[in-house]
C-alpha cells in the first residue's frame, strides 16, 4: 500500500496568493515524522519543513506551514504569499520508527508522487 | 553550512559499462542513503548505511553495490549498465542514534544528485 498519497499532480497559484498542497499518509507506527521537500527544475532536493507525530502544534518555517491533522492522517503544506521562485515539484515524505534498528526498514524516507506547483504572475 | 557533496554531477556511460558515484555526507551525519529518481518519478530508495554497515536495502538491482568507508563517505557502484538505469541518483545523510537523534524526526539532507545517462 502507498504510504504517502499526493492527489494533486499539478497546482496553479497566482503570485502573492496562498496555496495548499495535500498529503495523506498511512502508518501503524505511533512514532513517525512527516517532511516536505521542494525540487526545482534544476533537480536538487531541498528540505522545507518537518512535523513529528507527537508534536501538538503545527510546524511553521517562514512562509511554509504544515497543517497536521493526525486523526485524518493528513499533513498538508501551506505556502503563503507565493513567489515565482516557488514553482517546483513538491514531495511529501515520511519516516517511521523511534529508534534505528540495523537490518530493518526503519529510517528510510518514503515519498509521495509529488505535486508540480506553478506560480504565475 | 556544509551540505552533502556528490560527484560527479553528470555522467554519460554506454550500455554494459560500469559507473561509480561518490557521496560525502554532512559532517557528524552517520547515516547515508541512496535514492534513484527516474524522469517524472518520485525518488526510490536503494540502500542505506549506518556507521559503515548496511542498515536497510530497497529496490537496488544486484548489479549495483554500495559501501560506506571509515571517513563516512559512500560510493555506489553500478555495473553492466542498462538504458533503464538512466536517472538522477541522490545521496542523502542524516543524524542517527550515534549522534543522539531518533530516526523518525531527523530530516534527510540531499546532495545535488548525479545525473546518469546510459546510451
PDB file of C-alpha atoms in Angstrom:
ATOM      1  CA  UNK A   1       0.000   0.000   0.000  1.00  0.00           C
ATOM      2  CA  UNK A   2       1.154   3.510  -0.728  1.00  0.00           C
ATOM      3  CA  UNK A   3       2.453   5.111   2.446  1.00  0.00           C
ATOM      4  CA  UNK A   4       2.236   8.674   1.119  1.00  0.00           C
ATOM      5  CA  UNK A   5      -0.501   9.897  -1.195  1.00  0.00           C
ATOM      6  CA  UNK A   6      -0.448  13.199  -3.007  1.00  0.00           C
ATOM      7  CA  UNK A   7      -3.607  13.516  -5.060  1.00  0.00           C
ATOM      8  CA  UNK A   8      -2.767  16.739  -6.894  1.00  0.00           C
ATOM      9  CA  UNK A   9      -0.418  16.110  -9.826  1.00  0.00           C
ATOM     10  CA  UNK A  10      -0.396  19.829 -10.577  1.00  0.00           C
ATOM     11  CA  UNK A  11      -1.440  23.050  -8.887  1.00  0.00           C
ATOM     12  CA  UNK A  12      -1.539  26.617 -10.126  1.00  0.00           C
ATOM     13  CA  UNK A  13      -1.483  29.727  -7.970  1.00  0.00           C
ATOM     14  CA  UNK A  14      -1.133  33.417  -8.632  1.00  0.00           C
ATOM     15  CA  UNK A  15       1.800  35.293  -7.185  1.00  0.00           C
ATOM     16  CA  UNK A  16       1.201  36.580  -3.613  1.00  0.00           C
ATOM     17  CA  UNK A  17      -1.676  34.140  -3.049  1.00  0.00           C
ATOM     18  CA  UNK A  18      -1.601  31.220  -0.622  1.00  0.00           C
ATOM     19  CA  UNK A  19      -1.721  27.611  -1.798  1.00  0.00           C
ATOM     20  CA  UNK A  20      -2.279  24.291  -0.041  1.00  0.00           C
ATOM     21  CA  UNK A  21      -0.662  21.089  -1.249  1.00  0.00           C
ATOM     22  CA  UNK A  22      -2.364  17.949   0.008  1.00  0.00           C
ATOM     23  CA  UNK A  23      -0.718  14.925   1.567  1.00  0.00           C
ATOM     24  CA  UNK A  24      -2.164  11.909   3.334  1.00  0.00           C
ATOM     25  CA  UNK A  25      -0.154   9.135   4.905  1.00  0.00           C
ATOM     26  CA  UNK A  26      -0.599   5.591   6.093  1.00  0.00           C
ATOM     27  CA  UNK A  27       1.273   4.058   9.000  1.00  0.00           C
ATOM     28  CA  UNK A  28       0.572   1.960  12.059  1.00  0.00           C
ATOM     29  CA  UNK A  29       3.727   3.142  13.789  1.00  0.00           C
ATOM     30  CA  UNK A  30       2.949   5.594  16.610  1.00  0.00           C
ATOM     31  CA  UNK A  31       6.274   7.341  16.032  1.00  0.00           C
ATOM     32  CA  UNK A  32       6.800   8.963  12.672  1.00  0.00           C
ATOM     33  CA  UNK A  33       7.944  12.141  11.048  1.00  0.00           C
ATOM     34  CA  UNK A  34       6.470  13.939   8.092  1.00  0.00           C
ATOM     35  CA  UNK A  35       8.593  16.019   5.759  1.00  0.00           C
ATOM     36  CA  UNK A  36       8.124  18.247   2.754  1.00  0.00           C
ATOM     37  CA  UNK A  37      10.763  18.683   0.085  1.00  0.00           C
ATOM     38  CA  UNK A  38      10.972  21.058  -2.854  1.00  0.00           C
ATOM     39  CA  UNK A  39      12.566  20.012  -6.114  1.00  0.00           C
ATOM     40  CA  UNK A  40      13.097  22.828  -8.633  1.00  0.00           C
ATOM     41  CA  UNK A  41      13.642  22.063 -12.286  1.00  0.00           C
ATOM     42  CA  UNK A  42      17.395  22.143 -11.642  1.00  0.00           C
ATOM     43  CA  UNK A  43      16.938  18.882  -9.750  1.00  0.00           C
ATOM     44  CA  UNK A  44      18.150  19.389  -6.222  1.00  0.00           C
ATOM     45  CA  UNK A  45      16.016  18.162  -3.330  1.00  0.00           C
ATOM     46  CA  UNK A  46      15.517  20.851  -0.698  1.00  0.00           C
ATOM     47  CA  UNK A  47      14.177  20.116   2.780  1.00  0.00           C
ATOM     48  CA  UNK A  48      11.420  22.558   3.747  1.00  0.00           C
ATOM     49  CA  UNK A  49       9.623  21.562   6.920  1.00  0.00           C
ATOM     50  CA  UNK A  50       9.130  18.748   9.421  1.00  0.00           C
ATOM     51  CA  UNK A  51       6.273  17.592  11.663  1.00  0.00           C
ATOM     52  CA  UNK A  52       6.625  14.882  14.289  1.00  0.00           C
ATOM     53  CA  UNK A  53       3.805  12.545  15.211  1.00  0.00           C
ATOM     54  CA  UNK A  54       3.891  13.706  18.828  1.00  0.00           C
ATOM     55  CA  UNK A  55       4.012  17.397  18.061  1.00  0.00           C
ATOM     56  CA  UNK A  56       0.987  19.220  19.400  1.00  0.00           C
ATOM     57  CA  UNK A  57       1.404  22.309  17.284  1.00  0.00           C
ATOM     58  CA  UNK A  58       1.604  22.674  13.546  1.00  0.00           C
ATOM     59  CA  UNK A  59       5.092  23.295  12.244  1.00  0.00           C
ATOM     60  CA  UNK A  60       5.936  26.609  10.626  1.00  0.00           C
ATOM     61  CA  UNK A  61       9.044  27.692   8.774  1.00  0.00           C
ATOM     62  CA  UNK A  62       8.882  31.160   7.259  1.00  0.00           C
ATOM     63  CA  UNK A  63       6.228  31.143   4.534  1.00  0.00           C
ATOM     64  CA  UNK A  64       5.728  27.396   4.932  1.00  0.00           C
ATOM     65  CA  UNK A  65       3.375  25.837   7.421  1.00  0.00           C
ATOM     66  CA  UNK A  66       2.208  22.303   7.836  1.00  0.00           C
ATOM     67  CA  UNK A  67      -1.450  21.658   8.553  1.00  0.00           C
ATOM     68  CA  UNK A  68      -1.191  18.438  10.575  1.00  0.00           C
ATOM     69  CA  UNK A  69      -4.443  16.571  11.215  1.00  0.00           C
ATOM     70  CA  UNK A  70      -3.416  13.367  12.926  1.00  0.00           C
ATOM     71  CA  UNK A  71      -6.844  11.742  13.108  1.00  0.00           C
ATOM     72  CA  UNK A  72      -7.310  12.237   9.391  1.00  0.00           C
ATOM     73  CA  UNK A  73      -3.674  11.263   8.691  1.00  0.00           C
ATOM     74  CA  UNK A  74      -3.086  14.346   6.655  1.00  0.00           C
ATOM     75  CA  UNK A  75      -0.114  16.707   6.524  1.00  0.00           C
ATOM     76  CA  UNK A  76      -0.861  19.451   4.060  1.00  0.00           C
ATOM     77  CA  UNK A  77       1.732  22.054   3.152  1.00  0.00           C
ATOM     78  CA  UNK A  78       0.571  25.654   3.076  1.00  0.00           C
ATOM     79  CA  UNK A  79       2.686  28.194   1.225  1.00  0.00           C
ATOM     80  CA  UNK A  80       1.701  31.767   1.967  1.00  0.00           C
ATOM     81  CA  UNK A  81       2.398  34.732  -0.307  1.00  0.00           C
ATOM     82  CA  UNK A  82       3.546  32.599  -3.233  1.00  0.00           C
ATOM     83  CA  UNK A  83       6.532  33.750  -5.235  1.00  0.00           C
ATOM     84  CA  UNK A  84       7.584  32.925  -8.771  1.00  0.00           C
ATOM     85  CA  UNK A  85      10.553  31.039  -7.313  1.00  0.00           C
ATOM     86  CA  UNK A  86       8.178  28.660  -5.551  1.00  0.00           C
ATOM     87  CA  UNK A  87       7.425  26.987  -8.882  1.00  0.00           C
ATOM     88  CA  UNK A  88       8.752  23.475  -8.411  1.00  0.00           C
ATOM     89  CA  UNK A  89       7.814  19.887  -7.649  1.00  0.00           C
ATOM     90  CA  UNK A  90       6.868  19.350  -4.015  1.00  0.00           C
ATOM     91  CA  UNK A  91       7.202  15.984  -2.331  1.00  0.00           C
ATOM     92  CA  UNK A  92       5.623  14.856   0.904  1.00  0.00           C
ATOM     93  CA  UNK A  93       7.619  12.171   2.719  1.00  0.00           C
ATOM     94  CA  UNK A  94       7.554  10.108   5.900  1.00  0.00           C
ATOM     95  CA  UNK A  95       9.969   8.292   8.197  1.00  0.00           C
ATOM     96  CA  UNK A  96       8.793   5.680  10.688  1.00  0.00           C
ATOM     97  CA  UNK A  97      10.116   4.355  13.947  1.00  0.00           C
ATOM     98  CA  UNK A  98      11.583   5.767  17.115  1.00  0.00           C
ATOM     99  CA  UNK A  99      14.972   4.065  17.019  1.00  0.00           C
ATOM    100  CA  UNK A 100      17.226   2.977  14.179  1.00  0.00           C
ATOM    101  CA  UNK A 101      17.416  -0.769  14.017  1.00  0.00           C
ATOM    102  CA  UNK A 102      20.043  -2.334  11.812  1.00  0.00           C
ATOM    103  CA  UNK A 103      18.623  -4.604   9.201  1.00  0.00           C
ATOM    104  CA  UNK A 104      15.111  -3.215   9.471  1.00  0.00           C
ATOM    105  CA  UNK A 105      13.212  -0.834   7.252  1.00  0.00           C
ATOM    106  CA  UNK A 106      13.161   1.839   9.919  1.00  0.00           C
ATOM    107  CA  UNK A 107      14.596   5.110   8.842  1.00  0.00           C
ATOM    108  CA  UNK A 108      14.143   5.178   5.088  1.00  0.00           C
ATOM    109  CA  UNK A 109      12.198   8.095   3.704  1.00  0.00           C
ATOM    110  CA  UNK A 110       9.010   7.199   1.841  1.00  0.00           C
ATOM    111  CA  UNK A 111       7.983   9.706  -0.820  1.00  0.00           C
ATOM    112  CA  UNK A 112       4.692  10.569  -2.418  1.00  0.00           C
ATOM    113  CA  UNK A 113       4.489  11.085  -6.174  1.00  0.00           C
ATOM    114  CA  UNK A 114       4.745  14.818  -5.884  1.00  0.00           C
ATOM    115  CA  UNK A 115       2.745  17.896  -6.838  1.00  0.00           C
ATOM    116  CA  UNK A 116       4.006  20.226  -9.535  1.00  0.00           C
ATOM    117  CA  UNK A 117       3.314  23.779  -8.393  1.00  0.00           C
ATOM    118  CA  UNK A 118       3.260  26.593 -10.920  1.00  0.00           C
ATOM    119  CA  UNK A 119       3.160  30.193  -9.708  1.00  0.00           C
ATOM    120  CA  UNK A 120       2.037  32.702 -12.315  1.00  0.00           C
ATOM    121  CA  UNK A 121       2.428  36.498 -12.256  1.00  0.00           C
TER     122      UNK A 121
ATOM    123  CA  UNK B   1      26.541  25.336   6.329  1.00  0.00           C
ATOM    124  CA  UNK B   2      28.152  22.251   4.856  1.00  0.00           C
ATOM    125  CA  UNK B   3      25.967  20.189   2.581  1.00  0.00           C
ATOM    126  CA  UNK B   4      26.052  16.713   1.117  1.00  0.00           C
ATOM    127  CA  UNK B   5      28.512  16.568  -1.739  1.00  0.00           C
ATOM    128  CA  UNK B   6      28.026  14.252  -4.657  1.00  0.00           C
ATOM    129  CA  UNK B   7      30.304  13.629  -7.587  1.00  0.00           C
ATOM    130  CA  UNK B   8      30.210  13.666 -10.471  1.00  0.00           C
ATOM    131  CA  UNK B   9      27.257  15.933 -11.263  1.00  0.00           C
ATOM    132  CA  UNK B  10      26.791  14.401 -14.688  1.00  0.00           C
ATOM    133  CA  UNK B  11      27.900  11.062 -16.071  1.00  0.00           C
ATOM    134  CA  UNK B  12      27.437   9.566 -19.503  1.00  0.00           C
ATOM    135  CA  UNK B  13      28.103   5.867 -19.942  1.00  0.00           C
ATOM    136  CA  UNK B  14      27.414   3.260 -22.562  1.00  0.00           C
ATOM    137  CA  UNK B  15      25.468   0.085 -22.035  1.00  0.00           C
ATOM    138  CA  UNK B  16      27.360  -2.620 -20.180  1.00  0.00           C
ATOM    139  CA  UNK B  17      29.848  -0.145 -18.747  1.00  0.00           C
ATOM    140  CA  UNK B  18      30.392   0.485 -15.049  1.00  0.00           C
ATOM    141  CA  UNK B  19      29.944   3.666 -13.050  1.00  0.00           C
ATOM    142  CA  UNK B  20      30.925   4.805  -9.583  1.00  0.00           C
ATOM    143  CA  UNK B  21      29.074   7.566  -7.776  1.00  0.00           C
ATOM    144  CA  UNK B  22      30.547   9.212  -4.706  1.00  0.00           C
ATOM    145  CA  UNK B  23      28.908  10.876  -1.738  1.00  0.00           C
ATOM    146  CA  UNK B  24      30.338  12.894   1.125  1.00  0.00           C
ATOM    147  CA  UNK B  25      27.793  13.360   3.924  1.00  0.00           C
ATOM    148  CA  UNK B  26      27.388  16.369   6.139  1.00  0.00           C
ATOM    149  CA  UNK B  27      29.978  16.269   8.959  1.00  0.00           C
ATOM    150  CA  UNK B  28      28.672  14.342  12.019  1.00  0.00           C
ATOM    151  CA  UNK B  29      25.978  12.639   9.988  1.00  0.00           C
ATOM    152  CA  UNK B  30      26.430   8.912  10.499  1.00  0.00           C
ATOM    153  CA  UNK B  31      23.699   7.640   8.176  1.00  0.00           C
ATOM    154  CA  UNK B  32      23.822   7.692   4.390  1.00  0.00           C
ATOM    155  CA  UNK B  33      21.044   6.867   1.929  1.00  0.00           C
ATOM    156  CA  UNK B  34      20.993   6.348  -1.813  1.00  0.00           C
ATOM    157  CA  UNK B  35      17.926   7.086  -3.924  1.00  0.00           C
ATOM    158  CA  UNK B  36      17.195   6.746  -7.637  1.00  0.00           C
ATOM    159  CA  UNK B  37      14.794   9.113  -9.360  1.00  0.00           C
ATOM    160  CA  UNK B  38      13.652   8.328 -12.877  1.00  0.00           C
ATOM    161  CA  UNK B  39      12.233  11.075 -15.130  1.00  0.00           C
ATOM    162  CA  UNK B  40       8.937  12.340 -13.770  1.00  0.00           C
ATOM    163  CA  UNK B  41       9.015   9.918 -10.848  1.00  0.00           C
ATOM    164  CA  UNK B  42       9.410  10.136  -7.109  1.00  0.00           C
ATOM    165  CA  UNK B  43      12.728   9.045  -5.581  1.00  0.00           C
ATOM    166  CA  UNK B  44      13.064   5.334  -4.954  1.00  0.00           C
ATOM    167  CA  UNK B  45      15.101   4.079  -2.021  1.00  0.00           C
ATOM    168  CA  UNK B  46      18.076   1.917  -2.930  1.00  0.00           C
ATOM    169  CA  UNK B  47      20.193   1.314   0.153  1.00  0.00           C
ATOM    170  CA  UNK B  48      21.345   2.898   3.385  1.00  0.00           C
ATOM    171  CA  UNK B  49      24.271   2.686   5.778  1.00  0.00           C
ATOM    172  CA  UNK B  50      24.612   3.426   9.451  1.00  0.00           C
ATOM    173  CA  UNK B  51      28.051   3.575  10.994  1.00  0.00           C
ATOM    174  CA  UNK B  52      29.592   1.996   7.902  1.00  0.00           C
ATOM    175  CA  UNK B  53      27.307  -1.012   7.908  1.00  0.00           C
ATOM    176  CA  UNK B  54      24.364  -1.606   5.596  1.00  0.00           C
ATOM    177  CA  UNK B  55      21.229  -0.798   7.561  1.00  0.00           C
ATOM    178  CA  UNK B  56      18.456  -1.161   5.013  1.00  0.00           C
ATOM    179  CA  UNK B  57      18.032  -2.316   1.451  1.00  0.00           C
ATOM    180  CA  UNK B  58      15.382  -1.302  -1.022  1.00  0.00           C
ATOM    181  CA  UNK B  59      14.912  -1.855  -4.721  1.00  0.00           C
ATOM    182  CA  UNK B  60      18.593  -1.977  -5.573  1.00  0.00           C
ATOM    183  CA  UNK B  61      19.479  -4.227  -8.509  1.00  0.00           C
ATOM    184  CA  UNK B  62      22.027  -6.972  -7.931  1.00  0.00           C
ATOM    185  CA  UNK B  63      24.245  -5.199 -10.471  1.00  0.00           C
ATOM    186  CA  UNK B  64      24.615  -2.349  -8.006  1.00  0.00           C
ATOM    187  CA  UNK B  65      26.632  -2.371  -4.823  1.00  0.00           C
ATOM    188  CA  UNK B  66      27.482   0.269  -2.277  1.00  0.00           C
ATOM    189  CA  UNK B  67      29.578   0.775   0.766  1.00  0.00           C
ATOM    190  CA  UNK B  68      30.389   3.355   3.391  1.00  0.00           C
ATOM    191  CA  UNK B  69      34.001   3.966   4.269  1.00  0.00           C
ATOM    192  CA  UNK B  70      35.763   4.801   7.515  1.00  0.00           C
ATOM    193  CA  UNK B  71      35.525   8.536   6.775  1.00  0.00           C
ATOM    194  CA  UNK B  72      31.757   8.061   6.285  1.00  0.00           C
ATOM    195  CA  UNK B  73      31.791   8.821   2.593  1.00  0.00           C
ATOM    196  CA  UNK B  74      29.883   6.359   0.457  1.00  0.00           C
ATOM    197  CA  UNK B  75      30.180   5.012  -3.060  1.00  0.00           C
ATOM    198  CA  UNK B  76      27.532   3.453  -5.285  1.00  0.00           C
ATOM    199  CA  UNK B  77      28.991   1.070  -7.841  1.00  0.00           C
ATOM    200  CA  UNK B  78      26.900   0.215 -10.853  1.00  0.00           C
ATOM    201  CA  UNK B  79      27.917  -2.478 -13.305  1.00  0.00           C
ATOM    202  CA  UNK B  80      26.527  -3.817 -16.591  1.00  0.00           C
ATOM    203  CA  UNK B  81      24.656  -0.563 -17.067  1.00  0.00           C
ATOM    204  CA  UNK B  82      21.338  -0.676 -18.867  1.00  0.00           C
ATOM    205  CA  UNK B  83      19.376   2.071 -20.616  1.00  0.00           C
ATOM    206  CA  UNK B  84      16.834   1.927 -17.780  1.00  0.00           C
ATOM    207  CA  UNK B  85      19.496   2.940 -15.266  1.00  0.00           C
ATOM    208  CA  UNK B  86      19.426   6.462 -16.672  1.00  0.00           C
ATOM    209  CA  UNK B  87      18.215   8.538 -13.765  1.00  0.00           C
ATOM    210  CA  UNK B  88      19.087  11.109 -11.152  1.00  0.00           C
ATOM    211  CA  UNK B  89      20.885   9.460  -8.254  1.00  0.00           C
ATOM    212  CA  UNK B  90      20.715  11.142  -4.890  1.00  0.00           C
ATOM    213  CA  UNK B  91      22.744  10.617  -1.826  1.00  0.00           C
ATOM    214  CA  UNK B  92      21.358  11.880   1.472  1.00  0.00           C
ATOM    215  CA  UNK B  93      22.632  11.944   5.008  1.00  0.00           C
ATOM    216  CA  UNK B  94      21.071  12.367   8.412  1.00  0.00           C
ATOM    217  CA  UNK B  95      21.857  12.243  12.073  1.00  0.00           C
ATOM    218  CA  UNK B  96      21.405   8.782  13.547  1.00  0.00           C
ATOM    219  CA  UNK B  97      21.246   7.282  17.031  1.00  0.00           C
ATOM    220  CA  UNK B  98      25.014   7.562  17.310  1.00  0.00           C
ATOM    221  CA  UNK B  99      24.569  11.310  17.390  1.00  0.00           C
ATOM    222  CA  UNK B 100      21.687  11.174  19.836  1.00  0.00           C
ATOM    223  CA  UNK B 101      18.986  11.571  17.214  1.00  0.00           C
ATOM    224  CA  UNK B 102      15.922   9.445  16.874  1.00  0.00           C
ATOM    225  CA  UNK B 103      15.325   8.115  13.417  1.00  0.00           C
ATOM    226  CA  UNK B 104      11.933   9.478  12.581  1.00  0.00           C
ATOM    227  CA  UNK B 105      12.473  13.127  13.400  1.00  0.00           C
ATOM    228  CA  UNK B 106      15.745  13.729  11.603  1.00  0.00           C
ATOM    229  CA  UNK B 107      15.369  15.076   8.097  1.00  0.00           C
ATOM    230  CA  UNK B 108      17.396  13.626   5.261  1.00  0.00           C
ATOM    231  CA  UNK B 109      19.581  16.216   3.632  1.00  0.00           C
ATOM    232  CA  UNK B 110      20.155  15.530  -0.033  1.00  0.00           C
ATOM    233  CA  UNK B 111      23.067  16.238  -2.286  1.00  0.00           C
ATOM    234  CA  UNK B 112      22.554  17.846  -5.678  1.00  0.00           C
ATOM    235  CA  UNK B 113      22.467  14.443  -7.314  1.00  0.00           C
ATOM    236  CA  UNK B 114      24.341  12.715 -10.102  1.00  0.00           C
ATOM    237  CA  UNK B 115      22.556  12.629 -13.417  1.00  0.00           C
ATOM    238  CA  UNK B 116      23.469   9.372 -15.111  1.00  0.00           C
ATOM    239  CA  UNK B 117      22.762   8.903 -18.780  1.00  0.00           C
ATOM    240  CA  UNK B 118      23.267   5.469 -20.299  1.00  0.00           C
ATOM    241  CA  UNK B 119      23.457   5.393 -24.096  1.00  0.00           C
TER     242      UNK B 119
END
